[in-house]
Amino acid sequence: MIFTRNLNLSIVIHRLIFAGLIILIPLGSAGQYGGKKNMYTGYTAINEGLEKSRSILGQSIDKIYYDLTLKYQTEGDVFLSKFNLGMNIRDTTQKLITYINELKVLLIAKCEDLKRYEIEAQDTIISLKYLKNYDDCITPSEIIYGTLNSKPKAGPFSAVELVQKLNHFQQTVDSVFVDNTTTNSLDNHLGYTTRHQWKSGGFKNKPLAAVITLLSKLQLDIKLQEVYIINHLINATE
């Protein structure tokens, strides 16, 4: 069946994410008993796995967009609206992935007192290796949420702005189903980001290593959502 391999890859990656994040629970507890270095090593390994999984998934996505273009070339204007939706999904996804990478760079730069150009940016692997302040819980919260609990920080790279961008991405995804009744069957990899608890404190009071790892998971979930939507566009019938 077309795209079975890509879909199976997505399922495997998602299961690996779930299994990996479960490991974070005992690692977090270990930090309370002087095992901060072990916690850091665990987050580093999981973050690298998430980043590499996103890289592998990205390679399969190139093939999916080739198939999307091929279908447009074959079917012509009948498929034009879906093709345009697919291109919009691609552009919106890439901008969001890059934005989150820039947030990672900012967090590491501030916590490690480094220049932005000293940290690898754009859509590449941002490693947790060699960090000195991996357990900094204060700086990331101040950058993302601000210092006043009564008034959440707004503006560039704040939680407020991140949520706005995620909402925009979700609206773009929803536009695929405007004239379709299958919305309820949507495989939503980003449903957790709509919960108030996540929006108000998903990264609050967590060490730098944990925040970067959670952002990597968010990026991979966005790519998984992209794969699902583009496959849906290709396989959907009029």
PDB file of C-alpha atoms in Angstrom:
ATOM      1  CA  MET A   1       0.000   0.000   0.000  1.00  0.00           C
ATOM      2  CA  ILE A   2       1.273   3.508  -0.817  1.00  0.00           C
ATOM      3  CA  PHE A   3       3.069   5.237   2.069  1.00  0.00           C
ATOM      4  CA  THR A   4       2.802   2.244   4.395  1.00  0.00           C
ATOM      5  CA  ARG A   5       6.511   2.427   5.094  1.00  0.00           C
ATOM      6  CA  ASN A   6       6.323   6.115   5.985  1.00  0.00           C
ATOM      7  CA  LEU A   7       3.338   5.606   8.269  1.00  0.00           C
ATOM      8  CA  ASN A   8       4.974   2.648   9.991  1.00  0.00           C
ATOM      9  CA  LEU A   9       8.049   4.784  10.556  1.00  0.00           C
ATOM     10  CA  SER A  10       5.897   7.449  12.195  1.00  0.00           C
ATOM     11  CA  ILE A  11       4.301   4.882  14.501  1.00  0.00           C
ATOM     12  CA  VAL A  12       7.674   3.460  15.523  1.00  0.00           C
ATOM     13  CA  ILE A  13       9.103   6.916  16.204  1.00  0.00           C
ATOM     14  CA  HIS A  14       6.079   7.916  18.278  1.00  0.00           C
ATOM     15  CA  ARG A  15       6.387   4.766  20.406  1.00  0.00           C
ATOM     16  CA  LEU A  16      10.077   5.463  20.933  1.00  0.00           C
ATOM     17  CA  ILE A  17       9.264   9.007  22.061  1.00  0.00           C
ATOM     18  CA  PHE A  18       6.747   7.725  24.604  1.00  0.00           C
ATOM     19  CA  ALA A  19       9.151   5.101  25.928  1.00  0.00           C
ATOM     20  CA  GLY A  20      11.988   7.612  26.100  1.00  0.00           C
ATOM     21  CA  LEU A  21      10.026  10.261  27.954  1.00  0.00           C
ATOM     22  CA  ILE A  22       8.947   7.727  30.566  1.00  0.00           C
ATOM     23  CA  ILE A  23      12.642   7.446  31.396  1.00  0.00           C
ATOM     24  CA  LEU A  24      12.616  11.115  32.353  1.00  0.00           C
ATOM     25  CA  ILE A  25      10.545  10.375  35.453  1.00  0.00           C
ATOM     26  CA  PRO A  26      13.165   8.338  37.314  1.00  0.00           C
ATOM     27  CA  LEU A  27      15.910  10.584  35.947  1.00  0.00           C
ATOM     28  CA  GLY A  28      14.203  13.608  37.455  1.00  0.00           C
ATOM     29  CA  SER A  29      13.948  11.838  40.794  1.00  0.00           C
ATOM     30  CA  ALA A  30      17.619  10.886  40.635  1.00  0.00           C
ATOM     31  CA  GLY A  31      18.506  14.569  40.383  1.00  0.00           C
ATOM     32  CA  GLN A  32      17.000  15.156  43.846  1.00  0.00           C
ATOM     33  CA  TYR A  33      19.435  12.693  45.367  1.00  0.00           C
ATOM     34  CA  GLY A  34      22.623  14.126  43.889  1.00  0.00           C
ATOM     35  CA  GLY A  35      22.390  12.356  40.562  1.00  0.00           C
ATOM     36  CA  LYS A  36      22.301  15.537  38.457  1.00  0.00           C
ATOM     37  CA  LYS A  37      24.997  14.265  36.145  1.00  0.00           C
ATOM     38  CA  ASN A  38      23.035  11.080  35.509  1.00  0.00           C
ATOM     39  CA  MET A  39      19.931  13.144  34.827  1.00  0.00           C
ATOM     40  CA  TYR A  40      21.874  15.300  32.360  1.00  0.00           C
ATOM     41  CA  THR A  41      23.266  12.232  30.581  1.00  0.00           C
ATOM     42  CA  GLY A  42      19.761  10.804  30.277  1.00  0.00           C
ATOM     43  CA  TYR A  43      18.296  13.981  28.809  1.00  0.00           C
ATOM     44  CA  THR A  44      21.228  14.251  26.401  1.00  0.00           C
ATOM     45  CA  ALA A  45      20.653  10.720  25.084  1.00  0.00           C
ATOM     46  CA  ILE A  46      16.900  11.239  24.678  1.00  0.00           C
ATOM     47  CA  ASN A  47      17.343  14.623  22.994  1.00  0.00           C
ATOM     48  CA  GLU A  48      19.802  13.175  20.489  1.00  0.00           C
ATOM     49  CA  GLY A  49      17.358  10.353  19.739  1.00  0.00           C
ATOM     50  CA  LEU A  50      14.540  12.840  19.143  1.00  0.00           C
ATOM     51  CA  GLU A  51      16.689  15.016  16.893  1.00  0.00           C
ATOM     52  CA  LYS A  52      17.967  12.078  14.856  1.00  0.00           C
ATOM     53  CA  SER A  53      14.437  10.716  14.508  1.00  0.00           C
ATOM     54  CA  ARG A  54      13.332  14.087  13.153  1.00  0.00           C
ATOM     55  CA  SER A  55      16.217  14.054  10.696  1.00  0.00           C
ATOM     56  CA  ILE A  56      15.300  10.571   9.453  1.00  0.00           C
ATOM     57  CA  LEU A  57      11.642  11.547   9.206  1.00  0.00           C
ATOM     58  CA  GLY A  58      12.634  14.636   7.238  1.00  0.00           C
ATOM     59  CA  GLN A  59      14.252  12.469   4.592  1.00  0.00           C
ATOM     60  CA  SER A  60      11.050  10.465   4.118  1.00  0.00           C
ATOM     61  CA  ILE A  61       9.037  13.688   3.938  1.00  0.00           C
ATOM     62  CA  ASP A  62      11.014  14.745   0.854  1.00  0.00           C
ATOM     63  CA  LYS A  63       9.624  11.661  -0.913  1.00  0.00           C
ATOM     64  CA  ILE A  64       6.103  12.478   0.245  1.00  0.00           C
ATOM     65  CA  TYR A  65       6.266  15.980  -1.230  1.00  0.00           C
ATOM     66  CA  TYR A  66       7.603  14.493  -4.454  1.00  0.00           C
ATOM     67  CA  ASP A  67       4.509  12.266  -4.558  1.00  0.00           C
ATOM     68  CA  LEU A  68       2.278  15.252  -3.808  1.00  0.00           C
ATOM     69  CA  THR A  69       3.809  17.170  -6.734  1.00  0.00           C
ATOM     70  CA  LEU A  70       3.555  14.137  -8.998  1.00  0.00           C
ATOM     71  CA  LYS A  71      -0.140  13.757  -8.214  1.00  0.00           C
ATOM     72  CA  TYR A  72      -0.718  17.415  -9.065  1.00  0.00           C
ATOM     73  CA  GLN A  73       1.135  17.007 -12.360  1.00  0.00           C
ATOM     74  CA  THR A  74      -0.969  13.938 -13.140  1.00  0.00           C
ATOM     75  CA  GLU A  75      -4.386  15.248 -12.122  1.00  0.00           C
ATOM     76  CA  GLY A  76      -3.928  18.932 -12.943  1.00  0.00           C
ATOM     77  CA  ASP A  77      -6.312  21.616 -11.689  1.00  0.00           C
ATOM     78  CA  VAL A  78      -8.587  19.045 -10.024  1.00  0.00           C
ATOM     79  CA  PHE A  79      -5.859  18.570  -7.427  1.00  0.00           C
ATOM     80  CA  LEU A  80      -4.626  22.184  -7.343  1.00  0.00           C
ATOM     81  CA  SER A  81      -6.367  23.196  -4.106  1.00  0.00           C
ATOM     82  CA  LYS A  82      -4.944  20.194  -2.232  1.00  0.00           C
ATOM     83  CA  PHE A  83      -1.496  20.807  -3.704  1.00  0.00           C
ATOM     84  CA  ASN A  84      -1.595  24.424  -2.499  1.00  0.00           C
ATOM     85  CA  LEU A  85      -2.711  23.274   0.945  1.00  0.00           C
ATOM     86  CA  GLY A  86       0.222  20.857   1.046  1.00  0.00           C
ATOM     87  CA  MET A  87       2.698  23.593   0.127  1.00  0.00           C
ATOM     88  CA  ASN A  88       1.209  25.820   2.818  1.00  0.00           C
ATOM     89  CA  ILE A  89       1.613  23.021   5.372  1.00  0.00           C
ATOM     90  CA  ARG A  90       5.246  22.573   4.302  1.00  0.00           C
ATOM     91  CA  ASP A  91       6.083  26.279   4.644  1.00  0.00           C
ATOM     92  CA  THR A  92       4.249  26.685   7.954  1.00  0.00           C
ATOM     93  CA  THR A  93       5.939  23.587   9.378  1.00  0.00           C
ATOM     94  CA  GLN A  94       9.402  24.729   8.370  1.00  0.00           C
ATOM     95  CA  LYS A  95       8.919  28.192   9.857  1.00  0.00           C
ATOM     96  CA  LEU A  96       7.697  26.699  13.140  1.00  0.00           C
ATOM     97  CA  ILE A  97      10.573  24.202  13.341  1.00  0.00           C
ATOM     98  CA  THR A  98      13.082  27.006  12.698  1.00  0.00           C
ATOM     99  CA  TYR A  99      11.413  29.222  15.297  1.00  0.00           C
ATOM    100  CA  ILE A 100      11.705  26.516  17.964  1.00  0.00           C
ATOM    101  CA  ASN A 101      15.347  25.967  17.019  1.00  0.00           C
ATOM    102  CA  GLU A 102      15.970  29.674  17.496  1.00  0.00           C
ATOM    103  CA  LEU A 103      14.335  29.420  20.927  1.00  0.00           C
ATOM    104  CA  LYS A 104      16.690  26.547  21.773  1.00  0.00           C
ATOM    105  CA  VAL A 105      19.663  28.631  20.684  1.00  0.00           C
ATOM    106  CA  LEU A 106      18.489  31.566  22.804  1.00  0.00           C
ATOM    107  CA  LEU A 107      18.002  29.380  25.889  1.00  0.00           C
ATOM    108  CA  ILE A 108      21.443  27.791  25.598  1.00  0.00           C
ATOM    109  CA  ALA A 109      23.108  31.131  24.818  1.00  0.00           C
ATOM    110  CA  LYS A 110      21.611  32.797  27.899  1.00  0.00           C
ATOM    111  CA  CYS A 111      22.214  29.895  30.270  1.00  0.00           C
ATOM    112  CA  GLU A 112      25.771  29.247  29.028  1.00  0.00           C
ATOM    113  CA  ASP A 113      26.718  32.904  28.378  1.00  0.00           C
ATOM    114  CA  LEU A 114      27.557  32.162  24.743  1.00  0.00           C
ATOM    115  CA  LYS A 115      27.112  34.150  21.562  1.00  0.00           C
ATOM    116  CA  ARG A 116      24.318  33.034  19.255  1.00  0.00           C
ATOM    117  CA  TYR A 117      26.744  32.262  16.438  1.00  0.00           C
ATOM    118  CA  GLU A 118      28.598  29.866  18.736  1.00  0.00           C
ATOM    119  CA  ILE A 119      25.581  27.565  18.821  1.00  0.00           C
ATOM    120  CA  GLU A 120      24.420  25.589  15.820  1.00  0.00           C
ATOM    121  CA  ALA A 121      21.055  26.864  14.601  1.00  0.00           C
ATOM    122  CA  GLN A 122      18.537  26.428  11.782  1.00  0.00           C
ATOM    123  CA  ASP A 123      17.033  22.983  11.073  1.00  0.00           C
ATOM    124  CA  THR A 124      19.912  20.904  12.420  1.00  0.00           C
ATOM    125  CA  ILE A 125      20.694  18.951  15.557  1.00  0.00           C
ATOM    126  CA  ILE A 126      21.280  21.155  18.582  1.00  0.00           C
ATOM    127  CA  SER A 127      23.183  18.969  21.009  1.00  0.00           C
ATOM    128  CA  LEU A 128      22.994  19.075  24.799  1.00  0.00           C
ATOM    129  CA  LYS A 129      26.582  17.919  25.091  1.00  0.00           C
ATOM    130  CA  TYR A 130      29.169  20.052  26.870  1.00  0.00           C
ATOM    131  CA  LEU A 131      26.678  22.237  28.739  1.00  0.00           C
ATOM    132  CA  LYS A 132      27.843  23.567  32.104  1.00  0.00           C
ATOM    133  CA  ASN A 133      24.531  24.925  33.359  1.00  0.00           C
ATOM    134  CA  TYR A 134      22.286  22.085  32.235  1.00  0.00           C
ATOM    135  CA  ASP A 135      20.446  22.191  35.584  1.00  0.00           C
ATOM    136  CA  ASP A 136      19.576  25.918  35.400  1.00  0.00           C
ATOM    137  CA  CYS A 137      15.853  26.066  36.217  1.00  0.00           C
ATOM    138  CA  ILE A 138      15.551  29.831  36.609  1.00  0.00           C
ATOM    139  CA  THR A 139      16.831  31.315  33.343  1.00  0.00           C
ATOM    140  CA  PRO A 140      14.662  29.229  30.973  1.00  0.00           C
ATOM    141  CA  SER A 141      11.508  30.083  32.949  1.00  0.00           C
ATOM    142  CA  GLU A 142      12.369  33.787  32.921  1.00  0.00           C
ATOM    143  CA  ILE A 143      12.968  33.749  29.154  1.00  0.00           C
ATOM    144  CA  ILE A 144       9.782  31.862  28.315  1.00  0.00           C
ATOM    145  CA  TYR A 145       7.370  33.089  31.012  1.00  0.00           C
ATOM    146  CA  GLY A 146       8.941  36.219  32.478  1.00  0.00           C
ATOM    147  CA  THR A 147       9.396  37.021  36.151  1.00  0.00           C
ATOM    148  CA  LEU A 148       5.839  38.015  37.093  1.00  0.00           C
ATOM    149  CA  ASN A 149       3.354  35.213  37.720  1.00  0.00           C
ATOM    150  CA  SER A 150       0.468  37.671  37.530  1.00  0.00           C
ATOM    151  CA  LYS A 151       1.462  38.889  34.066  1.00  0.00           C
ATOM    152  CA  PRO A 152       2.934  36.304  31.667  1.00  0.00           C
ATOM    153  CA  LYS A 153       5.659  37.600  29.388  1.00  0.00           C
ATOM    154  CA  ALA A 154       4.655  38.329  25.793  1.00  0.00           C
ATOM    155  CA  GLY A 155       6.741  39.035  22.713  1.00  0.00           C
ATOM    156  CA  PRO A 156       9.574  37.174  20.958  1.00  0.00           C
ATOM    157  CA  PHE A 157      10.270  33.630  22.174  1.00  0.00           C
ATOM    158  CA  SER A 158       7.757  33.779  25.005  1.00  0.00           C
ATOM    159  CA  ALA A 159       5.293  31.028  25.842  1.00  0.00           C
ATOM    160  CA  VAL A 160       2.538  33.350  24.630  1.00  0.00           C
ATOM    161  CA  GLU A 161       4.153  33.718  21.207  1.00  0.00           C
ATOM    162  CA  LEU A 162       4.935  30.002  20.948  1.00  0.00           C
ATOM    163  CA  VAL A 163       1.297  29.144  21.656  1.00  0.00           C
ATOM    164  CA  GLN A 164       0.181  31.674  19.027  1.00  0.00           C
ATOM    165  CA  LYS A 165       2.420  30.039  16.431  1.00  0.00           C
ATOM    166  CA  LEU A 166       1.211  26.560  17.401  1.00  0.00           C
ATOM    167  CA  ASN A 167      -2.396  27.757  17.104  1.00  0.00           C
ATOM    168  CA  HIS A 168      -1.637  29.127  13.647  1.00  0.00           C
ATOM    169  CA  PHE A 169      -0.121  25.784  12.658  1.00  0.00           C
ATOM    170  CA  GLN A 170      -3.205  23.982  13.960  1.00  0.00           C
ATOM    171  CA  GLN A 171      -5.469  26.320  11.989  1.00  0.00           C
ATOM    172  CA  THR A 172      -3.454  25.531   8.862  1.00  0.00           C
ATOM    173  CA  VAL A 173      -3.866  21.821   9.565  1.00  0.00           C
ATOM    174  CA  ASP A 174      -7.602  22.283  10.169  1.00  0.00           C
ATOM    175  CA  SER A 175      -7.946  24.026   6.789  1.00  0.00           C
ATOM    176  CA  VAL A 176      -7.290  20.656   5.147  1.00  0.00           C
ATOM    177  CA  PHE A 177     -10.593  19.414   6.557  1.00  0.00           C
ATOM    178  CA  VAL A 178     -12.821  22.440   5.912  1.00  0.00           C
ATOM    179  CA  ASP A 179     -15.058  20.528   3.511  1.00  0.00           C
ATOM    180  CA  ASN A 180     -14.457  17.114   4.979  1.00  0.00           C
ATOM    181  CA  THR A 181     -16.248  15.249   7.780  1.00  0.00           C
ATOM    182  CA  THR A 182     -13.180  13.190   8.760  1.00  0.00           C
ATOM    183  CA  THR A 183     -11.853  15.862  11.117  1.00  0.00           C
ATOM    184  CA  ASN A 184     -12.811  13.778  14.142  1.00  0.00           C
ATOM    185  CA  SER A 185     -10.511  10.991  12.977  1.00  0.00           C
ATOM    186  CA  LEU A 186      -7.522  13.317  12.762  1.00  0.00           C
ATOM    187  CA  ASP A 187      -4.379  11.735  14.164  1.00  0.00           C
ATOM    188  CA  ASN A 188      -3.485  14.727  16.324  1.00  0.00           C
ATOM    189  CA  HIS A 189       0.107  14.559  17.496  1.00  0.00           C
ATOM    190  CA  LEU A 190      -0.157  18.020  19.054  1.00  0.00           C
ATOM    191  CA  GLY A 191      -3.334  17.693  21.081  1.00  0.00           C
ATOM    192  CA  TYR A 192      -1.427  18.048  24.355  1.00  0.00           C
ATOM    193  CA  THR A 193      -0.303  21.573  23.423  1.00  0.00           C
ATOM    194  CA  THR A 194      -3.881  22.845  23.646  1.00  0.00           C
ATOM    195  CA  ARG A 195      -4.223  21.976  27.313  1.00  0.00           C
ATOM    196  CA  HIS A 196      -4.149  24.955  29.662  1.00  0.00           C
ATOM    197  CA  GLN A 197      -1.644  23.306  31.997  1.00  0.00           C
ATOM    198  CA  TRP A 198       0.824  22.876  29.143  1.00  0.00           C
ATOM    199  CA  LYS A 199       0.314  26.412  27.851  1.00  0.00           C
ATOM    200  CA  SER A 200       0.716  27.989  31.279  1.00  0.00           C
ATOM    201  CA  GLY A 201       3.559  25.893  32.642  1.00  0.00           C
ATOM    202  CA  GLY A 202       4.826  23.254  30.236  1.00  0.00           C
ATOM    203  CA  PHE A 203       8.404  24.503  30.549  1.00  0.00           C
ATOM    204  CA  LYS A 204       8.202  26.291  33.884  1.00  0.00           C
ATOM    205  CA  ASN A 205      10.730  25.513  36.632  1.00  0.00           C
ATOM    206  CA  LYS A 206      12.371  22.780  34.577  1.00  0.00           C
ATOM    207  CA  PRO A 207      16.155  22.513  34.053  1.00  0.00           C
ATOM    208  CA  LEU A 208      17.649  23.652  30.758  1.00  0.00           C
ATOM    209  CA  ALA A 209      18.316  20.058  29.658  1.00  0.00           C
ATOM    210  CA  ALA A 210      14.658  19.141  30.170  1.00  0.00           C
ATOM    211  CA  VAL A 211      13.342  22.246  28.382  1.00  0.00           C
ATOM    212  CA  ILE A 212      15.520  21.604  25.304  1.00  0.00           C
ATOM    213  CA  THR A 213      14.447  17.947  25.261  1.00  0.00           C
ATOM    214  CA  LEU A 214      10.757  18.887  25.479  1.00  0.00           C
ATOM    215  CA  LEU A 215      11.218  21.370  22.639  1.00  0.00           C
ATOM    216  CA  SER A 216      12.815  18.604  20.564  1.00  0.00           C
ATOM    217  CA  LYS A 217       9.788  16.416  21.246  1.00  0.00           C
ATOM    218  CA  LEU A 218       7.530  19.270  20.163  1.00  0.00           C
ATOM    219  CA  GLN A 219       9.467  19.608  16.905  1.00  0.00           C
ATOM    220  CA  LEU A 220       9.197  15.896  16.167  1.00  0.00           C
ATOM    221  CA  ASP A 221       5.469  15.943  16.922  1.00  0.00           C
ATOM    222  CA  ILE A 222       5.077  18.807  14.444  1.00  0.00           C
ATOM    223  CA  LYS A 223       6.877  16.764  11.767  1.00  0.00           C
ATOM    224  CA  LEU A 224       4.713  13.725  12.519  1.00  0.00           C
ATOM    225  CA  GLN A 225       1.634  15.912  12.111  1.00  0.00           C
ATOM    226  CA  GLU A 226       3.022  17.140   8.792  1.00  0.00           C
ATOM    227  CA  VAL A 227       3.510  13.573   7.524  1.00  0.00           C
ATOM    228  CA  TYR A 228      -0.019  12.619   8.507  1.00  0.00           C
ATOM    229  CA  ILE A 229      -1.601  15.630   6.801  1.00  0.00           C
ATOM    230  CA  ILE A 230       0.350  15.376   3.527  1.00  0.00           C
ATOM    231  CA  ASN A 231      -0.376  11.654   3.297  1.00  0.00           C
ATOM    232  CA  HIS A 232      -4.044  12.468   3.872  1.00  0.00           C
ATOM    233  CA  LEU A 233      -4.024  15.006   1.030  1.00  0.00           C
ATOM    234  CA  ILE A 234      -2.425  12.538  -1.375  1.00  0.00           C
ATOM    235  CA  ASN A 235      -4.734   9.658  -0.514  1.00  0.00           C
ATOM    236  CA  ALA A 236      -7.966  11.654  -0.143  1.00  0.00           C
ATOM    237  CA  THR A 237     -10.600  11.174  -2.809  1.00  0.00           C
ATOM    238  CA  GLU A 238     -12.855  13.929  -4.078  1.00  0.00           C
TER     239      GLU A 238
END
